[in-house]
Coordinates of C-alpha atoms in Angstrom, one line a residue:
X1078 CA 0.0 0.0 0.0
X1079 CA 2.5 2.4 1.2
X1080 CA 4.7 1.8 -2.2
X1081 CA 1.3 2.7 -4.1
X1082 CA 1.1 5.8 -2.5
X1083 CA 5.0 6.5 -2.9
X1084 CA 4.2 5.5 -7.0
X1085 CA 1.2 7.9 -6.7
X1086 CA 2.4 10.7 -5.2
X1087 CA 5.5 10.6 -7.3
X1088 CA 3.7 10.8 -10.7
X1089 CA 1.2 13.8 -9.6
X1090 CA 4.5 16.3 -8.7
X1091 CA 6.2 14.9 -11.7
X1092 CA 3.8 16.3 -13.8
X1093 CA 2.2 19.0 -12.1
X1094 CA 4.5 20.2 -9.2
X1095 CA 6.8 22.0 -11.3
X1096 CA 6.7 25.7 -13.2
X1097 CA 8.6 24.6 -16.1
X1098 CA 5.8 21.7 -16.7
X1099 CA 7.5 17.9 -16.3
X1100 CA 10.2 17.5 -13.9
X1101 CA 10.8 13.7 -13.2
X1102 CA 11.5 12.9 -9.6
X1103 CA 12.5 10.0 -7.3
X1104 CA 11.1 10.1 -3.9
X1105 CA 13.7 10.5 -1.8
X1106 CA 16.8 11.0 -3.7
X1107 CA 16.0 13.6 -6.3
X1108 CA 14.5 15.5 -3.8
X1109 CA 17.4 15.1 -1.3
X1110 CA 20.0 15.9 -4.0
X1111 CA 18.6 18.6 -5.7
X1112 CA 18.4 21.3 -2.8
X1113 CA 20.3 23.8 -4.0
X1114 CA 21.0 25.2 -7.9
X1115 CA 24.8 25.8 -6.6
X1116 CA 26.7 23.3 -5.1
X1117 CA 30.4 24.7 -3.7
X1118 CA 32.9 21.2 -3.7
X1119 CA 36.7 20.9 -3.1
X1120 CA 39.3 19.0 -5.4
X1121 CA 42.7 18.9 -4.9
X1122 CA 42.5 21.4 -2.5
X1123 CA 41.0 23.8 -4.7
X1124 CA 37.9 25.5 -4.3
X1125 CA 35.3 25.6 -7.7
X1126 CA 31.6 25.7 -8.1
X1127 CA 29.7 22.9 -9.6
X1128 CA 26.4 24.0 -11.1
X1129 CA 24.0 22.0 -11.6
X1130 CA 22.4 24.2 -14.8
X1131 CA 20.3 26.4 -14.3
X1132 CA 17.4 24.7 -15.3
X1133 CA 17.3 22.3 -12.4
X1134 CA 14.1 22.2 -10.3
X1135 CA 14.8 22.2 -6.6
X1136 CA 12.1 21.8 -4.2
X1137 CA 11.8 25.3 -3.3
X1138 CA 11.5 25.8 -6.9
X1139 CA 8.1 23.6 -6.2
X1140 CA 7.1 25.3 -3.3
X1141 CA 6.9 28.8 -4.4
X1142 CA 5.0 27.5 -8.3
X1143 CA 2.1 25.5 -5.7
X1144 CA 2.1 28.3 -3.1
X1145 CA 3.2 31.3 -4.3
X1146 CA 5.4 31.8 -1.2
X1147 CA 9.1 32.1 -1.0
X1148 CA 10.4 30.2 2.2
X1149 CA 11.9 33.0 4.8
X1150 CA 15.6 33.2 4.5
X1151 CA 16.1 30.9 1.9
X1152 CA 16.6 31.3 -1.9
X1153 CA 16.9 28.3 -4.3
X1154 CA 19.8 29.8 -6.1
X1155 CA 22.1 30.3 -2.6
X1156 CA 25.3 28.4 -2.5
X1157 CA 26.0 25.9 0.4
X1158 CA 29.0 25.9 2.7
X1159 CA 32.4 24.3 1.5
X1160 CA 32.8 22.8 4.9
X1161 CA 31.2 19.3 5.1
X1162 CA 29.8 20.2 8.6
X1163 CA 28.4 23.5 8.1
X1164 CA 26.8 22.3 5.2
X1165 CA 25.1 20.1 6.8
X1166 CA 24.0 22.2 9.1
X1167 CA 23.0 24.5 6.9
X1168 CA 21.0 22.2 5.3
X1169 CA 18.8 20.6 8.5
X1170 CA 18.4 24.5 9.3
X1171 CA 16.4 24.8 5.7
X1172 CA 14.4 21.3 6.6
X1173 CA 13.5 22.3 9.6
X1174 CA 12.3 26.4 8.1
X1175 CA 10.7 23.8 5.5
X1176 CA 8.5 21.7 7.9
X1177 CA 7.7 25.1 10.2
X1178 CA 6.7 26.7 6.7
X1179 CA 4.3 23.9 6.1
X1180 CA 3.4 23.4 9.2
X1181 CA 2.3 27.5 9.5
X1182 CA 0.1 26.5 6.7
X1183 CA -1.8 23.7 8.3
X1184 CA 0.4 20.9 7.7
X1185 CA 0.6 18.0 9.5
X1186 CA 3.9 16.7 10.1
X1187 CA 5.0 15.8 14.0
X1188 CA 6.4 12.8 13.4
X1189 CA 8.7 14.3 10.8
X1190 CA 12.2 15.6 12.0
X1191 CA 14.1 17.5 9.7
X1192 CA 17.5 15.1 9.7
X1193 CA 15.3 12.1 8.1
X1194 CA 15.0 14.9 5.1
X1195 CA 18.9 14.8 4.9
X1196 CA 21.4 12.8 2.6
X1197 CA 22.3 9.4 4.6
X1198 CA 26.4 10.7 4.9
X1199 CA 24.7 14.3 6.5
X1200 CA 22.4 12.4 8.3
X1201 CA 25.7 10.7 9.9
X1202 CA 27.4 14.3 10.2
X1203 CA 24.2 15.1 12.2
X1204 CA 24.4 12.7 14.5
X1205 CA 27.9 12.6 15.4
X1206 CA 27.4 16.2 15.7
X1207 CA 24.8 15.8 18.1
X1208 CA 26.7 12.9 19.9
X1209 CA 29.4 14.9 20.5
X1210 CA 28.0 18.0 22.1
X1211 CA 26.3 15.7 24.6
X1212 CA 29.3 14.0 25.6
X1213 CA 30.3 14.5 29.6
X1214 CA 34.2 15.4 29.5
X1215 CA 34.7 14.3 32.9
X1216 CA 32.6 11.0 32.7
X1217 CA 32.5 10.3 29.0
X1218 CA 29.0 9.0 29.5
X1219 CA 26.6 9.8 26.5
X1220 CA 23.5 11.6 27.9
X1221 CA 20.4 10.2 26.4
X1222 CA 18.0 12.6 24.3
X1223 CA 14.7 11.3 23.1
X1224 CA 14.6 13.4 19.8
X1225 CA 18.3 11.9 18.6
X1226 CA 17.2 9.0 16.3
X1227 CA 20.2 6.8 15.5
X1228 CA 19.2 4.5 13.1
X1229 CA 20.7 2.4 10.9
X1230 CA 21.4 2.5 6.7
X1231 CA 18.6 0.3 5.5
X1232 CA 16.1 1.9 8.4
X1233 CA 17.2 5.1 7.5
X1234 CA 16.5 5.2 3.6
X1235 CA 12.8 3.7 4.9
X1236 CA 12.3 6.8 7.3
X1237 CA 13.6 9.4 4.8
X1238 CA 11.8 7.5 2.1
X1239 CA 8.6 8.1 4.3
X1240 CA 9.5 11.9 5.8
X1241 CA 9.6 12.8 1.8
X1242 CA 6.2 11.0 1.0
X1243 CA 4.6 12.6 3.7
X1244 CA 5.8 16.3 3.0
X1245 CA 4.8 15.8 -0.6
X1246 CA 1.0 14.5 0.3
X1247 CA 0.8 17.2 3.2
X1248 CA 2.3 20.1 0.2
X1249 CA -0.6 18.3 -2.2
X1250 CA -3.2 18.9 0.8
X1251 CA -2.3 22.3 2.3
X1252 CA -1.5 24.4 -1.4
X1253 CA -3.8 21.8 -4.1
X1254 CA -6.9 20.8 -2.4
X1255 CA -7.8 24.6 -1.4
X1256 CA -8.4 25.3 -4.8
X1257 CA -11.5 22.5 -5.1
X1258 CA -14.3 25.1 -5.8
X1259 CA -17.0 24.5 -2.8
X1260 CA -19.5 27.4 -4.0
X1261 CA -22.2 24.8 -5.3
X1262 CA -21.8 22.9 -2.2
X1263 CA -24.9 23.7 -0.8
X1264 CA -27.2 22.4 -4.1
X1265 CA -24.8 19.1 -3.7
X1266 CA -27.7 17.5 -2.5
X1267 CA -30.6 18.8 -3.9
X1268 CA -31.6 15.8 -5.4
X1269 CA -35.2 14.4 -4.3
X1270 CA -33.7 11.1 -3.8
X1271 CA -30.4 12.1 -2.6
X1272 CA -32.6 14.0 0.9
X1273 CA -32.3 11.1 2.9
X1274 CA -29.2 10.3 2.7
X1275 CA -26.3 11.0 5.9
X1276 CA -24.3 14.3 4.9
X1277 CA -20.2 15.0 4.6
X1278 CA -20.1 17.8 7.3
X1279 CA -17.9 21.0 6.0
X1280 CA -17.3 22.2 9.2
X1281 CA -13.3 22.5 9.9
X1282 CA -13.6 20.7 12.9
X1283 CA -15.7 18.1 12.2
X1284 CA -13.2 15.7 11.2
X1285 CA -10.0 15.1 12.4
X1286 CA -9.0 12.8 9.3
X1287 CA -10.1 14.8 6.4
X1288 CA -9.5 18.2 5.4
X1289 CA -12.5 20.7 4.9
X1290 CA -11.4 20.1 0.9
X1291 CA -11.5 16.3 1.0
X1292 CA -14.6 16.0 2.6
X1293 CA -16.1 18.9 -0.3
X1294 CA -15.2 15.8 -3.1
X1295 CA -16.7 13.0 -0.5
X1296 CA -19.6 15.0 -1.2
X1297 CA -19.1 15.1 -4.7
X1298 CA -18.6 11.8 -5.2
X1299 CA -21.7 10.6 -3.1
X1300 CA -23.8 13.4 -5.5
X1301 CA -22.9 11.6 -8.7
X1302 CA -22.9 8.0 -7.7
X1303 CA -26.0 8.5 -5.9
X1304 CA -27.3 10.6 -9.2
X1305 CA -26.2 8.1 -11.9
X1306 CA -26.1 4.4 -10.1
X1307 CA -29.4 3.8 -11.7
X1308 CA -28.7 5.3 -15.1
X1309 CA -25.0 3.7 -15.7
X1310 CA -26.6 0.3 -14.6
X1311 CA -30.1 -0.3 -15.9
X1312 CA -29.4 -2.3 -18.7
X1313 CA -26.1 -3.6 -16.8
X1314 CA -25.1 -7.4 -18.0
X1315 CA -23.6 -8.6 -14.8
X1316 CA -26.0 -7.6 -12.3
X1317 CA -28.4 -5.6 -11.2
X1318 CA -28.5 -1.6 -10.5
X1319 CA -26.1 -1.1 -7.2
X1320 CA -27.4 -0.3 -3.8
X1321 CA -27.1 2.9 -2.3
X1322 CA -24.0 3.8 -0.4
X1323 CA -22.9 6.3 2.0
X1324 CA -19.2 7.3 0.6
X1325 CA -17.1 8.2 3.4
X1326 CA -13.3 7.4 2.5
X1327 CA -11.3 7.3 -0.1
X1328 CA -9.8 3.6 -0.1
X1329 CA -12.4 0.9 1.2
X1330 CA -15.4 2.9 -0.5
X1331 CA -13.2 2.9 -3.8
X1332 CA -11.9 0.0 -4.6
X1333 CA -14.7 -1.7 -6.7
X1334 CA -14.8 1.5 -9.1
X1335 CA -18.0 1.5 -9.2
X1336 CA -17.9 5.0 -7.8
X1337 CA -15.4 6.2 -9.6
X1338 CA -17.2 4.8 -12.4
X1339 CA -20.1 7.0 -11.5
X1340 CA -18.1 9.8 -12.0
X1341 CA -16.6 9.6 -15.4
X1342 CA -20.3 8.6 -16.4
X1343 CA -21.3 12.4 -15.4
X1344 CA -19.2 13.9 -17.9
X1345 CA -18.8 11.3 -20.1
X1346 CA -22.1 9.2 -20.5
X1347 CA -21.3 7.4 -23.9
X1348 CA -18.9 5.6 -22.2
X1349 CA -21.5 3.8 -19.9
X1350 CA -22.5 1.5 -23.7
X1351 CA -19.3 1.2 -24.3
X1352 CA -17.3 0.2 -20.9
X1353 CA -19.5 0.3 -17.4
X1354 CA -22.5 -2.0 -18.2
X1355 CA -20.0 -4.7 -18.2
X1356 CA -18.8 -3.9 -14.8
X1357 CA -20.2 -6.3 -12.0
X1358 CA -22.6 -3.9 -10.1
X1359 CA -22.3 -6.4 -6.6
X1360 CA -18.7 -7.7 -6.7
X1361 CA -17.4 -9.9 -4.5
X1362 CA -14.1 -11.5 -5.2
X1363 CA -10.7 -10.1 -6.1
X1364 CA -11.3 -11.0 -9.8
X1365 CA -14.7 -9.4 -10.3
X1366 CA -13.0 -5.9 -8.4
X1367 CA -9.8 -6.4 -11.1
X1368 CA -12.5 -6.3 -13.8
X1369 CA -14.1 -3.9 -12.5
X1370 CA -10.8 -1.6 -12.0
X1371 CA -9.4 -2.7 -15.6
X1372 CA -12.8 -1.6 -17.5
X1373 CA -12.5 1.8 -15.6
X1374 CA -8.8 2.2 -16.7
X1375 CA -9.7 1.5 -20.2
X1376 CA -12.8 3.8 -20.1
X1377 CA -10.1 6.5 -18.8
X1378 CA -7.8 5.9 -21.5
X1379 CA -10.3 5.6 -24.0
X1380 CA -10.9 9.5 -23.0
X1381 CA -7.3 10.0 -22.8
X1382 CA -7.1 11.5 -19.1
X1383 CA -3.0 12.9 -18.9
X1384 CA -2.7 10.3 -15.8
X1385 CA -0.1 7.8 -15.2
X1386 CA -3.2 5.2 -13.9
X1387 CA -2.2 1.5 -13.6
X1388 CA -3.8 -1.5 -12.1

């Protein structure tokens, strides 16, 4: 599940995180790597600048195209320090404005420290770093600190590999989402058939899973199934019309597409002849859900949605 979302999240920003249109990314090492236009190295004891072209995408580079906000202090051009410590530091300094930036916006990100956003040798710097200035001179005992993670290579990629998934899908939900339109959704359910049915709350505080935003297309997608379920699948040839549902996630409530299917029906109903009334309208194994999932993929492509969507 986790590498789906990974897969996911990496083809969205790859196609639309970026001014410049495409920018392929790999979640974490691009992202790592690619922190600063200017990199300052040493060679044979000489000091040169490697550039990295100045067409190359950093993240800030994302940040301001989704937001329209430039981080405080930090520009995506700046140069890093020569010395291998200071640029480290340096670097978990711009992490950590990173994750208060995102946070200030309504980010959620606790569990996310800003050395697991770090290269694995800085991440090492870090935490001799930190190891060292918590050292007793007298006693030589290591004093214990419950925010110094020391973890291992292999661990370490999976927690960096995560920190950067999660920043991405908290950047997606704090800077994309806001801009689903929510003036119509008072006549969302203003359907004669649709008045009985439980509603999505808007209210900020009435969830503490989904976003104001999220629950606006939970609405939106219990409006159309709710509106088209009978239409897509009257003449249906594996089943009859599906029940009613109350849609109130995006994963379990998904995954036999039927819903989604409900969608793409709304604005594109000659696909139902061509593609949905072959769907099963009351799966229950894996292989009626795969059919169900691989006729909605090919109803997609048939329309040619710009999405990397794969079963």
């Amino acid at each position: 599940f986790f590498q789906k979302t990974v897969t996911a999240v990496k083809n969205w920003f790859t196609l639309f995180g970026w001014p410049k249109g495409q920018n392929p990314i790999s979640i974490p090492h691009s992202l790592r790597r690619d922190v600063c236009k200017v990199h300052i190295t040493s060679a044979q004891g000489k000091i040169f600048k490697e550039n990295l072209g100045k067409d190359t995408e950093t993240v800030y580079d994302m940040l301001f195209h989704l937001s329209g906000q430039l981080l405080p202090g930090i520009a995506s051009s700046q140069p890093l320090p020569l010395d291998p410590v200071e640029r480290m530091l340096q670097l978990h300094w711009q992490h950590s404005t990173l994750l208060a930036f995102l946070k200030s916006q309504g980010a959620y990100l606790p569990h996310v420290v800003p050395e697991f956003l770090l290269e694995p040798d800085d991440y090492k710097k870090w935490i001799q770093v930190q190891t060292l200035q918590k050292v007793d001179v007298k006693t030589s005992d290591i004093l214990s600190d419950k925010h110094l993670f020391i973890l291992e290579d292999s661990v370490f990629e999976t927690m960096s590999k995560r920190a950067w998934t999660d920043v991405l899908l908290q950047v997606y939900k704090v800077f994309v989402l806001p801009h689903v339109s929510s003036h119509n959704i008072t006549d969302l359910f203003s359907l004669e058939s649709m008045q009985n049915m439980p509603r999505i709350k808007s209210e900020p505080l009435s969830s503490n899973i989904y976003s104001p935003y999220e629950r606006t297309i939970l609405t939106w997608l219990n409006k159309h199934y709710e509106k088209n379920r009978k239409t897509v699948w009257k003449d249906c040839q594996k089943g009859d019309v599906p029940p009613r549902r109350w849609i109130v996630n995006f994963d379990r409530d998904l995954l036999d597409g039927l819903v989604l299917a409900a969608q793409l029906a709304a604005y594109c109903p000659y696909l139902i002849a061509t593609h949905f009334v072959r769907m099963y309208t009351n799966p229950s194994t894996p292989e009626q859900f795969l059919h169900n999932c691989l006729i909605l993929v090919n109803a997609m492509h048939a329309v040619s949605l710009t999405i990397d969507i794969k079963v």
